[in-house]
Amino acid sequence: TLFIIYFVTVLIATFFNAALIGATLERLRGGDPTFRDGLRLASGRIGTIVGYAAIAATVGVVIQLIRSRSDTVGNIGSGLMSAAWGVATFLVVPVLVAEDIGPADAIRRSGSLLKKTWGEQIAGNFSLGLIGFLAALAVALVGGLLIALAAATGSSIAIGGAVTLLIIAVAVIAVIFSALNAIYKAAVYEYAADGIAAGAFGQDVLTHAFVPKKSK
C-alpha cells in the first residue's frame, strides 16, 4: 500500500513536472512552446517516467522503513539517505525529458552532471523551497488572523469563508513555487549540460546553485 501511494504520487508529480520542464527547455532554446507541447513531450517519455516512479517509490519506502525505527540511528540514516537521493535526482526530470535514456541511466546522469559541474561533495545553495515555505507561513499567519476575527463575529459563514480563502491561498502558493522550481531545474540542467546560463536566473545564480560542502 505504501509503495502504491508513493508510486502514484511520484508518477503524477514527475509527469507534470516533465511537461513544464520540457516546455521550459524549449523556451530557453528559443522556441515558443505551450503547456500542451510540454504534455505531448511528457507523454512521449511516459515509459521512462513510469520506470523512474517505480525506482523512486522503492527508495521512498526504504527511507520510510528506516525512519520508522524509533532510535537516533534510524532518524540519522533516513535523513542522510533522503538528502543523498534528493541531490542525486535533482536533475533527473530534465534529463528524462531532454535525453533518450532509461530511468536508471537518468539517475546516474543527473548525479554525474552535478558532480562534473560543482564537484564531489556539494550542498544546495539556492532554495526556492525555503522561500515558498516562508511565503506559505506568512499567508498562514494572515489566514489565522482572519479566521480568529471571523470567529469573533460568531458567524459560521464568515469562518467558513476565511478557512476557504486560506486553503486557496496556500494551494496557489504551492502551485506557483512548484512551477518556479521546475523552471529553475530546467535552467540548472542547461547550465550543467551545455554551460549555457539561460533565462532570468543569470550566470551567478546558476554557478552557485550548488556549493562545496564545508569541512567539519
CSV table of N, CA, C and O in Angstrom, one decimal, residues 41-166:
chain,number,residue,atom,x,y,z
A,41,LEU,N,5.2,16.1,-25.0
A,41,LEU,CA,6.6,15.7,-24.8
A,41,LEU,C,6.7,14.7,-23.6
A,41,LEU,O,7.3,13.6,-23.7
A,42,ALA,N,6.0,15.0,-22.5
A,42,ALA,CA,6.0,14.1,-21.3
A,42,ALA,C,5.3,12.8,-21.7
A,42,ALA,O,5.8,11.7,-21.2
A,43,SER,N,4.3,12.8,-22.5
A,43,SER,CA,3.6,11.6,-22.9
A,43,SER,C,4.5,10.7,-23.7
A,43,SER,O,4.4,9.5,-23.6
A,44,GLY,N,5.4,11.3,-24.5
A,44,GLY,CA,6.3,10.6,-25.3
A,44,GLY,C,7.4,9.9,-24.4
A,44,GLY,O,8.1,9.0,-24.9
A,45,ARG,N,7.5,10.3,-23.2
A,45,ARG,CA,8.5,9.8,-22.2
A,45,ARG,C,7.8,9.0,-21.1
A,45,ARG,O,8.5,8.7,-20.1
A,46,ILE,N,6.6,8.6,-21.3
A,46,ILE,CA,5.8,8.0,-20.2
A,46,ILE,C,6.4,6.7,-19.7
A,46,ILE,O,6.4,6.4,-18.5
A,47,GLY,N,7.0,5.9,-20.6
A,47,GLY,CA,7.6,4.6,-20.1
A,47,GLY,C,8.7,4.9,-19.2
A,47,GLY,O,8.9,4.2,-18.1
A,48,THR,N,9.6,5.8,-19.5
A,48,THR,CA,10.7,6.2,-18.7
A,48,THR,C,10.3,6.8,-17.4
A,48,THR,O,10.8,6.5,-16.3
A,49,ILE,N,9.2,7.6,-17.5
A,49,ILE,CA,8.7,8.3,-16.3
A,49,ILE,C,8.1,7.2,-15.3
A,49,ILE,O,8.3,7.3,-14.1
A,50,VAL,N,7.4,6.2,-15.8
A,50,VAL,CA,6.8,5.2,-15.0
A,50,VAL,C,8.0,4.4,-14.4
A,50,VAL,O,7.9,4.0,-13.2
A,51,GLY,N,9.0,4.1,-15.1
A,51,GLY,CA,10.2,3.4,-14.6
A,51,GLY,C,10.8,4.2,-13.4
A,51,GLY,O,11.2,3.6,-12.4
A,52,TYR,N,11.0,5.5,-13.6
A,52,TYR,CA,11.6,6.3,-12.6
A,52,TYR,C,10.7,6.3,-11.4
A,52,TYR,O,11.2,6.3,-10.2
A,53,ALA,N,9.4,6.4,-11.6
A,53,ALA,CA,8.4,6.5,-10.4
A,53,ALA,C,8.5,5.2,-9.6
A,53,ALA,O,8.5,5.3,-8.4
A,54,ALA,N,8.7,4.1,-10.3
A,54,ALA,CA,8.9,2.8,-9.5
A,54,ALA,C,10.1,2.8,-8.7
A,54,ALA,O,10.1,2.3,-7.5
A,55,ILE,N,11.2,3.3,-9.3
A,55,ILE,CA,12.5,3.3,-8.5
A,55,ILE,C,12.4,4.3,-7.4
A,55,ILE,O,12.8,4.0,-6.2
A,56,ALA,N,11.8,5.5,-7.6
A,56,ALA,CA,11.7,6.5,-6.6
A,56,ALA,C,10.8,6.0,-5.5
A,56,ALA,O,11.0,6.3,-4.3
A,57,ALA,N,9.7,5.3,-5.8
A,57,ALA,CA,8.8,4.8,-4.8
A,57,ALA,C,9.5,3.7,-3.9
A,57,ALA,O,9.3,3.7,-2.7
A,58,THR,N,10.3,2.9,-4.5
A,58,THR,CA,11.0,1.9,-3.8
A,58,THR,C,12.0,2.6,-2.8
A,58,THR,O,12.1,2.2,-1.6
A,59,VAL,N,12.7,3.6,-3.3
A,59,VAL,CA,13.6,4.3,-2.4
A,59,VAL,C,12.8,5.0,-1.3
A,59,VAL,O,13.2,5.0,-0.1
A,60,GLY,N,11.7,5.6,-1.6
A,60,GLY,CA,10.9,6.2,-0.6
A,60,GLY,C,10.4,5.3,0.5
A,60,GLY,O,10.4,5.6,1.7
A,61,VAL,N,10.0,4.1,0.1
A,61,VAL,CA,9.6,3.0,1.1
A,61,VAL,C,10.7,2.7,2.0
A,61,VAL,O,10.6,2.5,3.2
A,62,VAL,N,11.9,2.5,1.4
A,62,VAL,CA,13.1,2.1,2.2
A,62,VAL,C,13.4,3.2,3.2
A,62,VAL,O,13.7,2.9,4.4
A,63,ILE,N,13.4,4.4,2.7
A,63,ILE,CA,13.7,5.6,3.7
A,63,ILE,C,12.6,5.6,4.8
A,63,ILE,O,13.0,5.8,5.9
A,64,GLN,N,11.4,5.4,4.4
A,64,GLN,CA,10.3,5.4,5.5
A,64,GLN,C,10.5,4.2,6.5
A,64,GLN,O,10.3,4.4,7.7
A,65,LEU,N,10.9,3.1,6.0
A,65,LEU,CA,11.1,1.9,6.9
A,65,LEU,C,12.3,2.2,7.8
A,65,LEU,O,12.2,1.9,9.0
A,66,ILE,N,13.3,2.9,7.3
A,66,ILE,CA,14.5,3.2,8.2
A,66,ILE,C,14.0,4.3,9.2
A,66,ILE,O,14.4,4.2,10.4
A,67,ARG,N,13.2,5.2,8.7
A,67,ARG,CA,12.8,6.3,9.6
A,67,ARG,C,11.8,5.8,10.7
A,67,ARG,O,11.8,6.3,11.8
A,68,SER,N,11.1,4.7,10.4
A,68,SER,CA,10.2,4.2,11.4
A,68,SER,C,10.8,3.5,12.6
A,68,SER,O,10.2,3.3,13.6
A,69,ARG,N,12.1,3.3,12.5
A,69,ARG,CA,12.9,2.8,13.6
A,69,ARG,C,12.9,3.9,14.7
A,69,ARG,O,13.2,5.1,14.4
A,70,SER,N,12.6,3.6,15.9
A,70,SER,CA,12.5,4.7,16.9
A,70,SER,C,13.8,5.0,17.6
A,70,SER,O,13.8,5.2,18.8
A,71,ASP,N,14.8,5.0,16.9
A,71,ASP,CA,16.1,5.3,17.5
A,71,ASP,C,16.8,6.4,16.7
A,71,ASP,O,16.4,6.7,15.6
A,72,THR,N,17.9,6.9,17.3
A,72,THR,CA,18.6,8.0,16.7
A,72,THR,C,19.3,7.6,15.4
A,72,THR,O,19.3,8.3,14.4
A,73,VAL,N,19.8,6.3,15.3
A,73,VAL,CA,20.4,5.8,14.1
A,73,VAL,C,19.4,5.8,13.0
A,73,VAL,O,19.8,6.1,11.8
A,74,GLY,N,18.2,5.4,13.2
A,74,GLY,CA,17.2,5.3,12.2
A,74,GLY,C,16.9,6.7,11.6
A,74,GLY,O,16.8,6.9,10.4
A,75,ASN,N,16.8,7.7,12.5
A,75,ASN,CA,16.5,9.0,12.1
A,75,ASN,C,17.6,9.6,11.3
A,75,ASN,O,17.4,10.3,10.2
A,76,ILE,N,18.8,9.4,11.7
A,76,ILE,CA,20.0,10.0,11.0
A,76,ILE,C,20.2,9.3,9.7
A,76,ILE,O,20.4,9.9,8.7
A,77,GLY,N,20.0,7.9,9.7
A,77,GLY,CA,20.2,7.2,8.5
A,77,GLY,C,19.2,7.6,7.4
A,77,GLY,O,19.5,7.8,6.2
A,78,SER,N,17.9,7.7,7.8
A,78,SER,CA,16.9,8.1,6.8
A,78,SER,C,17.1,9.5,6.3
A,78,SER,O,16.9,9.8,5.2
A,79,GLY,N,17.6,10.4,7.2
A,79,GLY,CA,17.9,11.8,6.8
A,79,GLY,C,19.0,11.9,5.8
A,79,GLY,O,18.9,12.6,4.8
A,80,LEU,N,20.1,11.1,6.1
A,80,LEU,CA,21.2,11.1,5.2
A,80,LEU,C,20.8,10.5,3.8
A,80,LEU,O,21.2,11.1,2.7
A,81,MET,N,20.1,9.4,3.8
A,81,MET,CA,19.6,8.8,2.6
A,81,MET,C,18.7,9.7,1.8
A,81,MET,O,18.8,9.8,0.6
A,82,SER,N,17.8,10.4,2.5
A,82,SER,CA,16.9,11.3,1.8
A,82,SER,C,17.6,12.4,1.2
A,82,SER,O,17.3,12.8,0.0
A,83,ALA,N,18.6,13.0,1.9
A,83,ALA,CA,19.4,14.1,1.4
A,83,ALA,C,20.2,13.7,0.1
A,83,ALA,O,20.2,14.4,-0.9
A,84,ALA,N,20.8,12.5,0.2
A,84,ALA,CA,21.6,12.0,-0.9
A,84,ALA,C,20.8,11.7,-2.1
A,84,ALA,O,21.2,12.0,-3.2
A,85,TRP,N,19.6,11.2,-1.9
A,85,TRP,CA,18.7,10.9,-3.0
A,85,TRP,C,18.2,12.2,-3.6
A,85,TRP,O,18.1,12.3,-4.9
A,86,GLY,N,17.9,13.2,-2.8
A,86,GLY,CA,17.5,14.5,-3.3
A,86,GLY,C,18.5,15.1,-4.2
A,86,GLY,O,18.2,15.7,-5.3
A,87,VAL,N,19.8,15.0,-3.8
A,87,VAL,CA,20.9,15.6,-4.6
A,87,VAL,C,21.1,14.8,-5.9
A,87,VAL,O,21.2,15.4,-7.0
A,88,ALA,N,21.1,13.5,-5.8
A,88,ALA,CA,21.4,12.6,-6.9
A,88,ALA,C,20.3,12.8,-8.0
A,88,ALA,O,20.6,12.6,-9.2
A,89,THR,N,19.1,13.0,-7.6
A,89,THR,CA,18.0,13.1,-8.6
A,89,THR,C,17.5,14.5,-8.9
A,89,THR,O,16.4,14.7,-9.5
A,90,PHE,N,18.3,15.5,-8.5
A,90,PHE,CA,17.9,16.9,-8.6
A,90,PHE,C,17.6,17.2,-10.1
A,90,PHE,O,16.6,17.9,-10.4
A,91,LEU,N,18.4,16.7,-11.0
A,91,LEU,CA,18.2,17.0,-12.4
A,91,LEU,C,17.6,15.8,-13.2
A,91,LEU,O,17.6,15.8,-14.4
A,92,VAL,N,17.0,14.9,-12.5
A,92,VAL,CA,16.6,13.7,-13.2
A,92,VAL,C,15.4,13.9,-14.1
A,92,VAL,O,15.4,13.4,-15.2
A,93,VAL,N,14.5,14.8,-13.8
A,93,VAL,CA,13.4,15.1,-14.7
A,93,VAL,C,13.8,15.8,-15.9
A,93,VAL,O,13.4,15.4,-17.0
A,94,PRO,N,14.7,16.9,-15.8
A,94,PRO,CA,15.2,17.5,-17.1
A,94,PRO,C,15.9,16.4,-18.0
A,94,PRO,O,15.8,16.5,-19.2
A,95,VAL,N,16.7,15.5,-17.3
A,95,VAL,CA,17.4,14.5,-18.1
A,95,VAL,C,16.4,13.6,-18.8
A,95,VAL,O,16.5,13.2,-19.9
A,96,LEU,N,15.3,13.2,-18.0
A,96,LEU,CA,14.3,12.3,-18.6
A,96,LEU,C,13.7,13.0,-19.8
A,96,LEU,O,13.3,12.3,-20.8
A,97,VAL,N,13.5,14.3,-19.8
A,97,VAL,CA,12.8,15.0,-20.8
A,97,VAL,C,13.8,15.2,-22.0
A,97,VAL,O,13.4,15.0,-23.2
A,98,ALA,N,15.0,15.6,-21.8
A,98,ALA,CA,15.9,16.0,-22.8
A,98,ALA,C,16.8,14.9,-23.4
A,98,ALA,O,17.2,15.1,-24.6
A,99,GLU,N,16.9,13.8,-22.7
A,99,GLU,CA,17.8,12.8,-23.2
A,99,GLU,C,17.1,11.4,-23.3
A,99,GLU,O,16.4,11.1,-22.4
A,100,ASP,N,17.4,10.7,-24.4
A,100,ASP,CA,16.7,9.5,-24.7
A,100,ASP,C,17.4,8.3,-23.9
A,100,ASP,O,18.0,7.5,-24.6
A,101,ILE,N,17.2,8.3,-22.6
A,101,ILE,CA,17.9,7.2,-21.8
A,101,ILE,C,16.8,6.7,-20.8
A,101,ILE,O,15.8,7.3,-20.6
A,102,GLY,N,17.1,5.5,-20.2
A,102,GLY,CA,16.2,4.9,-19.3
A,102,GLY,C,16.3,5.5,-17.9
A,102,GLY,O,17.1,6.4,-17.7
A,103,PRO,N,15.4,5.1,-17.0
A,103,PRO,CA,15.3,5.8,-15.7
A,103,PRO,C,16.6,5.6,-14.9
A,103,PRO,O,17.0,6.6,-14.2
A,104,ALA,N,17.2,4.4,-14.8
A,104,ALA,CA,18.4,4.2,-14.0
A,104,ALA,C,19.5,5.0,-14.6
A,104,ALA,O,20.3,5.7,-13.8
A,105,ASP,N,19.7,5.1,-15.9
A,105,ASP,CA,20.7,5.9,-16.5
A,105,ASP,C,20.4,7.4,-16.3
A,105,ASP,O,21.4,8.2,-16.2
A,106,ALA,N,19.2,7.8,-16.2
A,106,ALA,CA,18.8,9.2,-16.0
A,106,ALA,C,19.3,9.6,-14.6
A,106,ALA,O,19.7,10.7,-14.4
A,107,ILE,N,19.1,8.7,-13.6
A,107,ILE,CA,19.5,9.0,-12.3
A,107,ILE,C,21.0,9.1,-12.2
A,107,ILE,O,21.6,10.1,-11.6
A,108,ARG,N,21.8,8.2,-12.9
A,108,ARG,CA,23.2,8.3,-12.9
A,108,ARG,C,23.7,9.6,-13.6
A,108,ARG,O,24.6,10.3,-13.2
A,109,ARG,N,23.0,9.9,-14.7
A,109,ARG,CA,23.3,11.1,-15.5
A,109,ARG,C,23.1,12.4,-14.7
A,109,ARG,O,23.9,13.3,-14.7
A,110,SER,N,22.0,12.4,-13.9
A,110,SER,CA,21.7,13.6,-13.0
A,110,SER,C,22.8,13.8,-12.0
A,110,SER,O,23.3,14.9,-11.9
A,111,GLY,N,23.2,12.7,-11.4
A,111,GLY,CA,24.3,12.8,-10.4
A,111,GLY,C,25.6,13.2,-11.0
A,111,GLY,O,26.4,14.0,-10.5
A,112,SER,N,25.9,12.6,-12.2
A,112,SER,CA,27.2,12.9,-12.9
A,112,SER,C,27.3,14.4,-13.4
A,112,SER,O,28.3,15.0,-13.3
A,113,LEU,N,26.1,15.0,-13.8
A,113,LEU,CA,26.1,16.4,-14.2
A,113,LEU,C,26.4,17.3,-13.0
A,113,LEU,O,27.2,18.2,-13.1
A,114,LEU,N,25.8,17.0,-11.9
A,114,LEU,CA,26.1,17.8,-10.7
A,114,LEU,C,27.5,17.6,-10.3
A,114,LEU,O,28.2,18.6,-9.9
A,115,LYS,N,28.0,16.4,-10.3
A,115,LYS,CA,29.4,16.2,-9.9
A,115,LYS,C,30.4,16.8,-10.8
A,115,LYS,O,31.4,17.5,-10.4
A,116,LYS,N,30.1,16.8,-12.1
A,116,LYS,CA,31.0,17.4,-13.1
A,116,LYS,C,31.1,18.9,-13.0
A,116,LYS,O,32.1,19.5,-13.2
A,117,THR,N,29.9,19.5,-12.7
A,117,THR,CA,29.8,20.9,-12.7
A,117,THR,C,30.2,21.5,-11.3
A,117,THR,O,30.9,22.6,-11.3
A,118,TRP,N,29.8,20.9,-10.3
A,118,TRP,CA,30.0,21.5,-8.9
A,118,TRP,C,30.9,20.7,-8.0
A,118,TRP,O,31.2,21.2,-6.9
A,119,GLY,N,31.3,19.5,-8.4
A,119,GLY,CA,32.3,18.7,-7.6
A,119,GLY,C,31.6,17.6,-6.8
A,119,GLY,O,30.4,17.4,-6.9
A,120,GLU,N,32.5,16.8,-6.1
A,120,GLU,CA,32.0,15.6,-5.5
A,120,GLU,C,31.1,15.9,-4.3
A,120,GLU,O,30.1,15.3,-4.1
A,121,GLN,N,31.5,16.7,-3.3
A,121,GLN,CA,30.8,17.0,-2.1
A,121,GLN,C,30.1,18.3,-2.2
A,121,GLN,O,30.8,19.4,-2.1
A,122,ILE,N,28.8,18.3,-2.4
A,122,ILE,CA,28.1,19.6,-2.7
A,122,ILE,C,26.9,19.7,-1.8
A,122,ILE,O,26.4,18.8,-1.2
A,123,ALA,N,26.4,20.9,-1.7
A,123,ALA,CA,25.2,21.2,-0.9
A,123,ALA,C,24.4,22.3,-1.7
A,123,ALA,O,25.0,23.1,-2.4
A,124,GLY,N,23.1,22.2,-1.6
A,124,GLY,CA,22.3,23.2,-2.3
A,124,GLY,C,22.5,24.6,-1.7
A,124,GLY,O,22.7,24.8,-0.5
A,125,ASN,N,22.5,25.6,-2.6
A,125,ASN,CA,22.7,27.0,-2.2
A,125,ASN,C,21.6,27.9,-2.4
A,125,ASN,O,21.3,28.8,-1.7
A,126,PHE,N,20.8,27.6,-3.5
A,126,PHE,CA,19.6,28.5,-3.8
A,126,PHE,C,18.4,27.7,-3.6
A,126,PHE,O,18.1,26.7,-4.3
A,127,SER,N,17.6,28.1,-2.6
A,127,SER,CA,16.4,27.3,-2.3
A,127,SER,C,15.1,28.0,-2.5
A,127,SER,O,14.7,28.9,-1.7
A,128,LEU,N,14.4,27.7,-3.6
A,128,LEU,CA,13.1,28.2,-3.8
A,128,LEU,C,12.1,27.6,-2.8
A,128,LEU,O,11.1,28.2,-2.4
A,129,GLY,N,12.4,26.3,-2.3
A,129,GLY,CA,11.6,25.7,-1.3
A,129,GLY,C,11.5,26.5,0.0
A,129,GLY,O,10.4,26.6,0.6
A,130,LEU,N,12.6,27.0,0.4
A,130,LEU,CA,12.6,27.8,1.6
A,130,LEU,C,11.8,29.1,1.5
A,130,LEU,O,11.0,29.5,2.3
A,131,ILE,N,12.0,29.7,0.3
A,131,ILE,CA,11.2,31.0,0.0
A,131,ILE,C,9.7,30.6,0.0
A,131,ILE,O,8.9,31.4,0.5
A,132,GLY,N,9.4,29.5,-0.7
A,132,GLY,CA,8.0,29.1,-0.7
A,132,GLY,C,7.4,28.8,0.6
A,132,GLY,O,6.3,29.2,0.9
A,133,PHE,N,8.2,28.2,1.5
A,133,PHE,CA,7.8,27.9,2.9
A,133,PHE,C,7.5,29.2,3.6
A,133,PHE,O,6.5,29.3,4.3
A,134,LEU,N,8.4,30.1,3.5
A,134,LEU,CA,8.2,31.4,4.2
A,134,LEU,C,7.0,32.1,3.7
A,134,LEU,O,6.2,32.7,4.5
A,135,ALA,N,6.8,32.1,2.4
A,135,ALA,CA,5.6,32.7,1.8
A,135,ALA,C,4.3,32.0,2.3
A,135,ALA,O,3.3,32.7,2.7
A,136,ALA,N,4.3,30.7,2.4
A,136,ALA,CA,3.2,30.0,2.9
A,136,ALA,C,2.9,30.2,4.3
A,136,ALA,O,1.8,30.4,4.8
A,137,LEU,N,4.0,30.4,5.1
A,137,LEU,CA,3.9,30.7,6.5
A,137,LEU,C,3.3,32.1,6.7
A,137,LEU,O,2.4,32.2,7.6
A,138,ALA,N,3.7,33.0,5.9
A,138,ALA,CA,3.1,34.4,6.0
A,138,ALA,C,1.6,34.3,5.7
A,138,ALA,O,0.8,35.0,6.5
A,139,VAL,N,1.3,33.6,4.7
A,139,VAL,CA,-0.2,33.5,4.3
A,139,VAL,C,-0.9,32.8,5.5
A,139,VAL,O,-2.1,33.2,5.8
A,140,ALA,N,-0.3,31.8,6.0
A,140,ALA,CA,-1.0,31.0,7.1
A,140,ALA,C,-1.2,31.9,8.3
A,140,ALA,O,-2.3,31.9,9.0
A,141,LEU,N,-0.2,32.8,8.6
A,141,LEU,CA,-0.4,33.7,9.8
A,141,LEU,C,-1.5,34.7,9.5
A,141,LEU,O,-2.3,35.0,10.4
A,142,VAL,N,-1.5,35.3,8.3
A,142,VAL,CA,-2.6,36.2,8.0
A,142,VAL,C,-3.9,35.5,8.0
A,142,VAL,O,-5.0,36.0,8.5
A,143,GLY,N,-3.9,34.3,7.4
A,143,GLY,CA,-5.2,33.5,7.4
A,143,GLY,C,-5.7,33.2,8.8
A,143,GLY,O,-6.9,33.2,9.0
A,144,GLY,N,-4.7,32.8,9.7
A,144,GLY,CA,-5.1,32.5,11.0
A,144,GLY,C,-5.7,33.7,11.7
A,144,GLY,O,-6.7,33.6,12.5
A,145,LEU,N,-5.2,34.9,11.4
A,145,LEU,CA,-5.7,36.2,12.0
A,145,LEU,C,-7.2,36.4,11.4
A,145,LEU,O,-8.1,36.7,12.2
A,146,LEU,N,-7.3,36.2,10.1
A,146,LEU,CA,-8.7,36.3,9.6
A,146,LEU,C,-9.7,35.4,10.2
A,146,LEU,O,-10.8,35.7,10.4
A,147,ILE,N,-9.2,34.1,10.4
A,147,ILE,CA,-10.1,33.1,11.0
A,147,ILE,C,-10.5,33.5,12.4
A,147,ILE,O,-11.7,33.4,12.8
A,148,ALA,N,-9.5,34.1,13.1
A,148,ALA,CA,-9.8,34.5,14.5
A,148,ALA,C,-10.8,35.7,14.5
A,148,ALA,O,-11.7,35.7,15.3
A,149,LEU,N,-10.6,36.6,13.6
A,149,LEU,CA,-11.6,37.7,13.5
A,149,LEU,C,-13.0,37.2,13.1
A,149,LEU,O,-14.0,37.7,13.6
A,150,ALA,N,-13.0,36.2,12.2
A,150,ALA,CA,-14.3,35.7,11.8
A,150,ALA,C,-14.9,35.0,12.9
A,150,ALA,O,-16.2,35.0,13.1
A,151,ALA,N,-14.1,34.2,13.7
A,151,ALA,CA,-14.7,33.5,14.9
A,151,ALA,C,-15.3,34.5,15.9
A,151,ALA,O,-16.3,34.2,16.6
A,152,ALA,N,-14.6,35.6,16.0
A,152,ALA,CA,-15.1,36.6,17.0
A,152,ALA,C,-16.5,37.2,16.6
A,152,ALA,O,-17.3,37.6,17.5
A,153,THR,N,-16.8,37.1,15.3
A,153,THR,CA,-18.1,37.6,14.9
A,153,THR,C,-19.2,36.5,15.2
A,153,THR,O,-20.4,36.8,15.2
A,154,GLY,N,-18.8,35.3,15.4
A,154,GLY,CA,-19.7,34.2,15.7
A,154,GLY,C,-20.5,33.7,14.5
A,154,GLY,O,-21.4,32.9,14.6
A,155,SER,N,-20.1,34.1,13.3
A,155,SER,CA,-20.7,33.8,12.1
A,155,SER,C,-20.0,32.5,11.4
A,155,SER,O,-18.8,32.6,11.1
A,156,SER,N,-20.8,31.4,11.3
A,156,SER,CA,-20.2,30.3,10.7
A,156,SER,C,-19.8,30.5,9.2
A,156,SER,O,-18.9,29.9,8.7
A,157,ILE,N,-20.6,31.4,8.5
A,157,ILE,CA,-20.3,31.7,7.1
A,157,ILE,C,-19.0,32.5,7.0
A,157,ILE,O,-18.2,32.2,6.1
A,158,ALA,N,-18.8,33.4,7.9
A,158,ALA,CA,-17.5,34.2,7.9
A,158,ALA,C,-16.3,33.2,8.2
A,158,ALA,O,-15.3,33.3,7.6
A,159,ILE,N,-16.5,32.3,9.2
A,159,ILE,CA,-15.4,31.4,9.5
A,159,ILE,C,-15.1,30.5,8.3
A,159,ILE,O,-14.0,30.3,7.9
A,160,GLY,N,-16.2,30.0,7.7
A,160,GLY,CA,-16.0,29.1,6.5
A,160,GLY,C,-15.4,29.8,5.4
A,160,GLY,O,-14.5,29.3,4.7
A,161,GLY,N,-15.8,31.1,5.2
A,161,GLY,CA,-15.1,31.9,4.1
A,161,GLY,C,-13.7,32.1,4.3
A,161,GLY,O,-12.8,32.0,3.4
A,162,ALA,N,-13.3,32.4,5.6
A,162,ALA,CA,-11.9,32.6,5.9
A,162,ALA,C,-11.1,31.4,5.7
A,162,ALA,O,-9.9,31.4,5.2
A,163,VAL,N,-11.6,30.2,6.2
A,163,VAL,CA,-10.9,29.0,6.0
A,163,VAL,C,-10.7,28.6,4.5
A,163,VAL,O,-9.6,28.2,4.1
A,164,THR,N,-11.8,28.9,3.8
A,164,THR,CA,-11.7,28.6,2.3
A,164,THR,C,-10.6,29.5,1.6
A,164,THR,O,-9.8,29.0,0.8
A,165,LEU,N,-10.6,30.7,2.0
A,165,LEU,CA,-9.6,31.7,1.4
A,165,LEU,C,-8.2,31.2,1.8
A,165,LEU,O,-7.3,31.3,0.9
A,166,LEU,N,-8.0,30.8,3.0
A,166,LEU,CA,-6.7,30.3,3.5
A,166,LEU,C,-6.2,29.1,2.7
A,166,LEU,O,-5.1,29.0,2.2
